[in-house]
Tab-separated table of C-alpha atoms in Angstrom:
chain	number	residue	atom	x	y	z
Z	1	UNK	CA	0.000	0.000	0.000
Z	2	UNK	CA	2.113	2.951	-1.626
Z	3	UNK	CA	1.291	6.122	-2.494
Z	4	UNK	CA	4.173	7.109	-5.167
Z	5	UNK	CA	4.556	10.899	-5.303
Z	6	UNK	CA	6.374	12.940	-8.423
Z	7	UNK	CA	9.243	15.661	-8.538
Z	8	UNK	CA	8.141	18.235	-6.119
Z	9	UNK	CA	10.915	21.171	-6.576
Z	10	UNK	CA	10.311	23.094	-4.160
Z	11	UNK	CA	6.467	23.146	-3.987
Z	12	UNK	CA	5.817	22.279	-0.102
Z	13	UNK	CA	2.589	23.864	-0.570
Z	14	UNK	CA	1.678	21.751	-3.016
Z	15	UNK	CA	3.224	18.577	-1.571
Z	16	UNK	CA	0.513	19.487	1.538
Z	17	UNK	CA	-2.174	20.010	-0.167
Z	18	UNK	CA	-1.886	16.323	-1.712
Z	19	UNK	CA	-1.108	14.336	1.279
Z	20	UNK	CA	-3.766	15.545	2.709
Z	21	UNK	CA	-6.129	14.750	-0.146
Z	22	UNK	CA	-4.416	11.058	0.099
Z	23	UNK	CA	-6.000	10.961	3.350
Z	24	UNK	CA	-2.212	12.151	5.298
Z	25	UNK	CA	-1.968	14.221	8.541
Z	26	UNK	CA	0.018	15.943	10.607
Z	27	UNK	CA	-0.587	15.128	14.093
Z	28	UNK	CA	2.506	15.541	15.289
Z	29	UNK	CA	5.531	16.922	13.453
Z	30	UNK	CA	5.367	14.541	10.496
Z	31	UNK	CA	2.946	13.470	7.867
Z	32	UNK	CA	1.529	10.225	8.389
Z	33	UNK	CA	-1.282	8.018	6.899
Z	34	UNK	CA	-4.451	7.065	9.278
Z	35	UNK	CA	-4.067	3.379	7.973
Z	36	UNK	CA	-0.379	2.512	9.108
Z	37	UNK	CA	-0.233	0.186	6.547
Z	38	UNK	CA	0.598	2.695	3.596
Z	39	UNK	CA	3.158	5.068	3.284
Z	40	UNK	CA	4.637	7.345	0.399
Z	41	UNK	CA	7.565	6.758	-1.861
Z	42	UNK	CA	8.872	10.031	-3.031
Z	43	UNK	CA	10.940	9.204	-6.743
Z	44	UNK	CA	13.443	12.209	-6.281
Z	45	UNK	CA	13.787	15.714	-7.263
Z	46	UNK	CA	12.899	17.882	-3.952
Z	47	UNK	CA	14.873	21.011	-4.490
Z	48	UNK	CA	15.308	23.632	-6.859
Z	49	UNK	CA	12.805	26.049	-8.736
Z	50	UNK	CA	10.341	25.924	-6.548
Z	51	UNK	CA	9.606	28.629	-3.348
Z	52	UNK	CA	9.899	26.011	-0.553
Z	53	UNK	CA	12.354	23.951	-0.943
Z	54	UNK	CA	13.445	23.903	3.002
Z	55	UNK	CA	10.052	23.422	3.653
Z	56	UNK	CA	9.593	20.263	1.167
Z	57	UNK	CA	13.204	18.419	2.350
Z	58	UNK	CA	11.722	19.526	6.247
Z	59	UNK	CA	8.754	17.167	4.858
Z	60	UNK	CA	9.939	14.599	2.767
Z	61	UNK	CA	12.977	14.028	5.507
Z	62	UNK	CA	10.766	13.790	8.388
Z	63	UNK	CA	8.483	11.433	6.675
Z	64	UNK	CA	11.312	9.072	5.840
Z	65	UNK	CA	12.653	9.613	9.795
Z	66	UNK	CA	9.638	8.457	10.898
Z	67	UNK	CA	8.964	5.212	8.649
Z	68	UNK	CA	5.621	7.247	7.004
Z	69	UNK	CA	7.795	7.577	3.556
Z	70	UNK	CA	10.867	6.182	1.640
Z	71	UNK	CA	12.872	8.947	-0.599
Z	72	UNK	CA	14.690	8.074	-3.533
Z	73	UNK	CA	17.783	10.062	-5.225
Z	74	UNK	CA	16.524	12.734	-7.988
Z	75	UNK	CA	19.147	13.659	-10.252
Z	76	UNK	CA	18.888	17.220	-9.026
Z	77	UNK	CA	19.729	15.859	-5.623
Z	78	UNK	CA	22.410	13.938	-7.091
Z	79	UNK	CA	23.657	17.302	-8.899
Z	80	UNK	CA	23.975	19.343	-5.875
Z	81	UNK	CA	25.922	16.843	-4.334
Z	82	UNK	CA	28.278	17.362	-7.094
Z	83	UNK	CA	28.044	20.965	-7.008
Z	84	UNK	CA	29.501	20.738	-3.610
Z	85	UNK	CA	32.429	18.213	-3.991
Z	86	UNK	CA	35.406	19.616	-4.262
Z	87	UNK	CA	38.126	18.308	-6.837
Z	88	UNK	CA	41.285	17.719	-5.812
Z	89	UNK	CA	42.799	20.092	-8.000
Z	90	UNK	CA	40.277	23.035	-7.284
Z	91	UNK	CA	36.840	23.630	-8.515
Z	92	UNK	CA	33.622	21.189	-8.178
Z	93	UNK	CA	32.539	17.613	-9.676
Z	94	UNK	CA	29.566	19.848	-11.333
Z	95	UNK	CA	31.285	22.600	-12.951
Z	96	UNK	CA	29.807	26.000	-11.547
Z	97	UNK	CA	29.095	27.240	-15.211
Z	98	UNK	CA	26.522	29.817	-15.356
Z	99	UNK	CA	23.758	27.328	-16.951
Z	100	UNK	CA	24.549	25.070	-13.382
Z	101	UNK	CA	24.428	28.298	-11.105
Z	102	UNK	CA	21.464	28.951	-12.567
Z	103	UNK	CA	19.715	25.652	-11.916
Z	104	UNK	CA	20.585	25.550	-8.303
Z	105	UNK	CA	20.091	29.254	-7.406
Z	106	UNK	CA	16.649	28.594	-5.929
Z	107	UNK	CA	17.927	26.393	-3.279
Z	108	UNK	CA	21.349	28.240	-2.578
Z	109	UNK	CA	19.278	31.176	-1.912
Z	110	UNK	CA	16.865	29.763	0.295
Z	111	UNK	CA	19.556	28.307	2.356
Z	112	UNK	CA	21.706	31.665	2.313
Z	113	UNK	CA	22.984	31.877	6.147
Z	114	UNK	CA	21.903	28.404	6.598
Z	115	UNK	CA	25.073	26.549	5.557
Z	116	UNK	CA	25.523	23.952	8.395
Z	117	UNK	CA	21.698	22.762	8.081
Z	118	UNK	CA	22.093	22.789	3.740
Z	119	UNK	CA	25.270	20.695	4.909
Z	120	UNK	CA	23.247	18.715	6.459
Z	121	UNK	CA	20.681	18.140	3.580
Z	122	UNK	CA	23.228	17.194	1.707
Z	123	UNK	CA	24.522	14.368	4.061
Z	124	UNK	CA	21.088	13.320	3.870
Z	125	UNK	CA	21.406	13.040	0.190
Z	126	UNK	CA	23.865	10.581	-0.018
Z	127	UNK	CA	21.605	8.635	2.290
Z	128	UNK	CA	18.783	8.130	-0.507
Z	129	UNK	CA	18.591	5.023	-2.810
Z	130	UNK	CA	18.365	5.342	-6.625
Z	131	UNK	CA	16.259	2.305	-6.956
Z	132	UNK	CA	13.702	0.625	-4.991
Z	133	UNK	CA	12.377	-2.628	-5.675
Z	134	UNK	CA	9.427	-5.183	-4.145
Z	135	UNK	CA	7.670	-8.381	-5.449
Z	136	UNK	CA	5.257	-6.197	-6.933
Z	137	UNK	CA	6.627	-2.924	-8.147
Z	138	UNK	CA	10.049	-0.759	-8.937
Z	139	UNK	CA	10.640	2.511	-8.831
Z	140	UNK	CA	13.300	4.859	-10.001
Z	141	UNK	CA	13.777	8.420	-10.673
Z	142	UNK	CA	13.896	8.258	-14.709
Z	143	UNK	CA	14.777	4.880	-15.908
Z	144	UNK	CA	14.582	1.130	-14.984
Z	145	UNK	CA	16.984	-1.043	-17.061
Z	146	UNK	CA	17.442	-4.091	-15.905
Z	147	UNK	CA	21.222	-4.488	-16.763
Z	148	UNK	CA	22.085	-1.203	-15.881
Z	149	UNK	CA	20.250	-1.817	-11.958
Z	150	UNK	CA	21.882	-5.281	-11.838
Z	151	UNK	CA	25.464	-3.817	-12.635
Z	152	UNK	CA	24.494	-0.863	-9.990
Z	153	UNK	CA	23.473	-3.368	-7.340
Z	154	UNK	CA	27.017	-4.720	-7.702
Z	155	UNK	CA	28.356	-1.126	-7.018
Z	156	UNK	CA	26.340	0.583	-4.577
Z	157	UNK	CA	26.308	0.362	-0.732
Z	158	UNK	CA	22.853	-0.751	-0.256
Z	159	UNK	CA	22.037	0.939	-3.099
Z	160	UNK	CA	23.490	4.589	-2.116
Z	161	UNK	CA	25.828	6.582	-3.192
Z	162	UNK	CA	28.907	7.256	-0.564
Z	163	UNK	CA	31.865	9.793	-1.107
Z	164	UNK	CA	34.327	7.453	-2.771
Z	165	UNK	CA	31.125	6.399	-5.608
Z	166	UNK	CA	30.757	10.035	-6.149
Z	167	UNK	CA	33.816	11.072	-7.013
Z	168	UNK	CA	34.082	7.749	-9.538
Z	169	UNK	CA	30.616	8.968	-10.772
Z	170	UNK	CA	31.641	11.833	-12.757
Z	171	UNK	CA	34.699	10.500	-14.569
Z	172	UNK	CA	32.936	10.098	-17.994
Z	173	UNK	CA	32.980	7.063	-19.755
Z	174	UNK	CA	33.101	4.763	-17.022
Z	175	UNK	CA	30.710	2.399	-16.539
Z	176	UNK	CA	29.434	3.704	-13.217
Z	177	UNK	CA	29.175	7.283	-14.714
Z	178	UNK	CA	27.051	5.815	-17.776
Z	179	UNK	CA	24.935	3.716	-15.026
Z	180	UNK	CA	23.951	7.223	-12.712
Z	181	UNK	CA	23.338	9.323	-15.932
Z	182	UNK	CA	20.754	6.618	-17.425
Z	183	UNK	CA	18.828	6.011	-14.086
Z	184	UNK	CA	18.313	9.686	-12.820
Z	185	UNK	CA	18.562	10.983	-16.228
Z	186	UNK	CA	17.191	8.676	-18.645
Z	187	UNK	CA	18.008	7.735	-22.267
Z	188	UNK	CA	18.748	9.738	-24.882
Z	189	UNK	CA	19.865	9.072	-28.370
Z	190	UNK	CA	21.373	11.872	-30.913
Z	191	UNK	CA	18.878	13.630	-33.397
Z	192	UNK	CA	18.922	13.229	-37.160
Z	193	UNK	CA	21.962	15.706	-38.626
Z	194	UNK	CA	21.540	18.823	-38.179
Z	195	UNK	CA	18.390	18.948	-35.993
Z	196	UNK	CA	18.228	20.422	-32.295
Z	197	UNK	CA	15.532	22.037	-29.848
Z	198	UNK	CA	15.521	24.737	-26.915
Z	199	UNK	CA	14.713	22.799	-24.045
Z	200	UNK	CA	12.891	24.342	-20.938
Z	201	UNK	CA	15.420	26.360	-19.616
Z	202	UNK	CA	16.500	27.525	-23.131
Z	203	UNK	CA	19.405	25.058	-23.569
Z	204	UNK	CA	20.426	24.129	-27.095
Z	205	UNK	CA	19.951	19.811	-27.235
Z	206	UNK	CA	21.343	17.649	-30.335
Z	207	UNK	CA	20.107	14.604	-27.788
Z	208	UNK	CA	16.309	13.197	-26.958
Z	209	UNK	CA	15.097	11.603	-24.391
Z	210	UNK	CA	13.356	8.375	-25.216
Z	211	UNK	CA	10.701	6.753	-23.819
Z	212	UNK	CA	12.660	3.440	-22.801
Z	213	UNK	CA	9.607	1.460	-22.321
Z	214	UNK	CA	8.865	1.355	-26.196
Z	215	UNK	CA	10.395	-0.906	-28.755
Z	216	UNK	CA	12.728	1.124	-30.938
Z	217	UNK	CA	12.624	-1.328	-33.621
Z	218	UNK	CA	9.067	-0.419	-34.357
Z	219	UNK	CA	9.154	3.579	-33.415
Z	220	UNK	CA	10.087	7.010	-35.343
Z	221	UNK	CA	12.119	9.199	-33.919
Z	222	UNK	CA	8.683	11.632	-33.629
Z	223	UNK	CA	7.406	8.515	-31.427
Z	224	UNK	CA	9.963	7.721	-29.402
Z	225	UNK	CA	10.885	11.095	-28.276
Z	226	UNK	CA	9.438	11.686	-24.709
Z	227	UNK	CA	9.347	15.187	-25.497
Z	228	UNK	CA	6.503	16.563	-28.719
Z	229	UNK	CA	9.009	18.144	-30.979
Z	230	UNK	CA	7.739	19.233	-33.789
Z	231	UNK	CA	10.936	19.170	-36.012
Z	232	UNK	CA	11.433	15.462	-35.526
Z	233	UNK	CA	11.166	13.074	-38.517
Z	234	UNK	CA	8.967	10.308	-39.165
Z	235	UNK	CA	11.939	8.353	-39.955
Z	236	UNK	CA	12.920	4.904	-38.402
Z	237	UNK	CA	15.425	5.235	-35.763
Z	238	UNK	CA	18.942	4.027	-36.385
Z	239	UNK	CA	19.322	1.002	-34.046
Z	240	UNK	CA	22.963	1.228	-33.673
Z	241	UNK	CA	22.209	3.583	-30.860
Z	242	UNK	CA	20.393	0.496	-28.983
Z	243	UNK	CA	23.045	-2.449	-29.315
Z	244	UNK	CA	23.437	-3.010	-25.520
Z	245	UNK	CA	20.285	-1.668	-24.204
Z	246	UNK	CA	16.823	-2.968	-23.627
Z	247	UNK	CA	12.955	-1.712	-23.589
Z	248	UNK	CA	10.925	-2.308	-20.803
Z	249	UNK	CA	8.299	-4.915	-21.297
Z	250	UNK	CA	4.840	-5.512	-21.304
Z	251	UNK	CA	4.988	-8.269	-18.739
Z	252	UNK	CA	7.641	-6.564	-16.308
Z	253	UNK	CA	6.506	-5.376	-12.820
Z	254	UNK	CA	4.715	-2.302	-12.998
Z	255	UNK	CA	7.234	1.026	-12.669
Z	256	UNK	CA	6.506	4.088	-11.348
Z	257	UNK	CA	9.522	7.264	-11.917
Z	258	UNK	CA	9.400	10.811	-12.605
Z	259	UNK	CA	11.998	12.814	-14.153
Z	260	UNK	CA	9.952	14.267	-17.398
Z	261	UNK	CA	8.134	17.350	-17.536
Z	262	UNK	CA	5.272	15.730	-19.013
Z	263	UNK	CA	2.259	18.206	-19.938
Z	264	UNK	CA	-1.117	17.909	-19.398
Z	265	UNK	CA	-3.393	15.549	-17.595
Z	266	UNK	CA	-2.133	12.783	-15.985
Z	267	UNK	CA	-2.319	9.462	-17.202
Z	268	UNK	CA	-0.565	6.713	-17.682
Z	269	UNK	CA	2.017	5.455	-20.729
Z	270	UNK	CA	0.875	2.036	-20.633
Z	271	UNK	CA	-0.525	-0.700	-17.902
Z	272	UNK	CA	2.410	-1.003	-15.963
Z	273	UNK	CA	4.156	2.394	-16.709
Z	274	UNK	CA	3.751	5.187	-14.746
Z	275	UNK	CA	5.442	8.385	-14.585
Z	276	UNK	CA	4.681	10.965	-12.040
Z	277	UNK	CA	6.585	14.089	-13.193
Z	278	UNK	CA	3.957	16.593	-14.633
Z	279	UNK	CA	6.018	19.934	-14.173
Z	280	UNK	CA	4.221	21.561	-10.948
Z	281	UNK	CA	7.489	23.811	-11.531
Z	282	UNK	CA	5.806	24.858	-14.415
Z	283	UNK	CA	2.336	25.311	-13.972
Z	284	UNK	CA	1.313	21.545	-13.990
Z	285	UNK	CA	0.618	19.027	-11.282
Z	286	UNK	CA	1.732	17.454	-8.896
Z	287	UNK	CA	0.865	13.504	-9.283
Z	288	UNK	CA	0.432	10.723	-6.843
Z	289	UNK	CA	-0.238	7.258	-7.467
Z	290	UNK	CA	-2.001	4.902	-5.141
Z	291	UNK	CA	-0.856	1.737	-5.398
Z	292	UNK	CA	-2.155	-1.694	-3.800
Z	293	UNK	CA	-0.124	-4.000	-5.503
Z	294	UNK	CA	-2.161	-4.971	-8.946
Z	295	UNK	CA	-0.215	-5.703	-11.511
Z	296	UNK	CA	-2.512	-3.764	-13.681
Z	297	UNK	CA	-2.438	0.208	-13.362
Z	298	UNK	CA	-5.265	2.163	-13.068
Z	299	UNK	CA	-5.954	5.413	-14.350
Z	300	UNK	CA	-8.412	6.203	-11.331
Z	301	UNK	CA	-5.759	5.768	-9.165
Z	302	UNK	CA	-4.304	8.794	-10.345
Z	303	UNK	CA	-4.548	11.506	-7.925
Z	304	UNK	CA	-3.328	15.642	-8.334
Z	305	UNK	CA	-2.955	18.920	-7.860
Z	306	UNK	CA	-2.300	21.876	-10.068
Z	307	UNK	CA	-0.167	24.570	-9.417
Z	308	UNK	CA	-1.644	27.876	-11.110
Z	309	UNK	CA	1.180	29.638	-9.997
């Protein structure tokens, strides 16, 4: 009995008013669910963007604390992390370019004179699993690949990152950096020649993300893009960029992840996909799932909020 909640960025208020419409309280200093049974599972992304973000991690954390909620690693949790590590030979694992500055100002401001306890977030952080897995359901922050979660399994300390992992994470190439990029980023394959798109923040991209639960044998690149881009051909893909990678099935245990920006209403990609993320940064919603172990998704299990703001 789950309740899996998208990318929040900063939107406590939001976050609130959707526990509590899942039936969550606050009777004491944490959220919790009148049937102790079911708790939430959070997919990652807390911070940035949004106006509360030390209100959201005050949430999310003491939810987890508490047993009410398990947290997974978003990749902008993951980025911070790197934002913060020092190299050894001066600067940061995530370059502070002006593009990175930019993504993380919301937070850095909101914890301006607050260093030790944004310290302490950050330990936190490295505390978070990228993966979670049951009999009857996985989660992830953007992608579940089966190879890629067995090889990270091998890697991880109980699936977390510690300090030693992070600084091996960044060195590009490797296969541990290749692993982290696919499961809190997602896939993405090059665009025809010549072809590119502003993406929200008004960076140039050559790359799309894919929807990695679709068979690229039988897609365009029009279809398999997650994003609608209008400039993409209805062209076969070229299948070279797929040799050691592999869809997600029909038949697989339902996944639930966020990660997308997705626009609209919510619903789901298929019976046993579901993705959470519908951009409450960005005037969407913010989507929960209520899950009770089917192996069939429902789309009136949907639940949301939108964020006019």
């Amino acid at each position: 009995m789950i309740d899996f909640i998208g990318d929040i960025h900063g939107h406590a208020d939001k976050l609130e008013e959707l526990l509590l419409k899942l039936g969550y309280s606050k009777p004491n200093s944490f959220y919790l669910h009148s049937n102790p049974n079911r708790k939430v599972l959070f997919v990652g992304d807390y911070i940035d963007r949004g106006p509360k973000i030390r209100e959201t991690l005050e949430i999310v954390k003491s939810m987890v604390d508490n047993g009410s909620a398990i947290a997974l690693m978003g990749n902008h949790e993951y980025n911070a992390l790197c934002f913060h590590f020092q190299e050894t030979d001066g600067g940061h694992l995530r370059k502070h370019l002006i593009k990175n500055i930019i993504q993380h100002y919301e937070t850095l401001k909101q914890f301006q004179n607050r260093q030790e306890e944004y310290e302490g977030y950050l330990e936190w952080f490295k505390t978070l699993p990228l993966f979670y897995e049951s009999e009857n359901f996985r989660a992830v922050h953007a992608c579940w690949d089966d190879k890629i979660i067995n090889f990270l399994k091998t890697k991880l300390v109980e699936n977390r990152l510690n300090d030693e992992l992070i600084y091996e994470s960044v060195k590009k190439g490797t296969p541990l950096n290749e692993a982290i990029e696919e499961t809190l980023k997602g896939k993405e394959i090059k665009m025809p020649e010549g072809l590119f798109f502003n993406d929200k923040d008004g960076t140039v991209r050559t790359e799309i993300r894919i929807k990695w639960w679709e068979n690229p044998a039988e897609m365009t690149y029009k279809e398999i893009s997650v994003e609608p881009l209008r400039n993409l051909p209805e062209t076969k893909i070229d299948l070279n960029f797929f040799k050691n990678s592999e869809y997600y099935k029909e038949d697989e245990k339902p996944v639930f992840f966020g990660h997308y920006w997705l626009r609209g209403k919510p619903l789901l990609k298929r019976e046993n996909i579901c993705c959470l993320d519908y951009s409450v940064a960005k005037q969407g919603y913010l989507v929960a799932y209520s899950f009770n172990g089917e192996l069939t998704l429902l789309s009136n299990k949907l639940t949301f909020v939108e964020n006019l703001e």
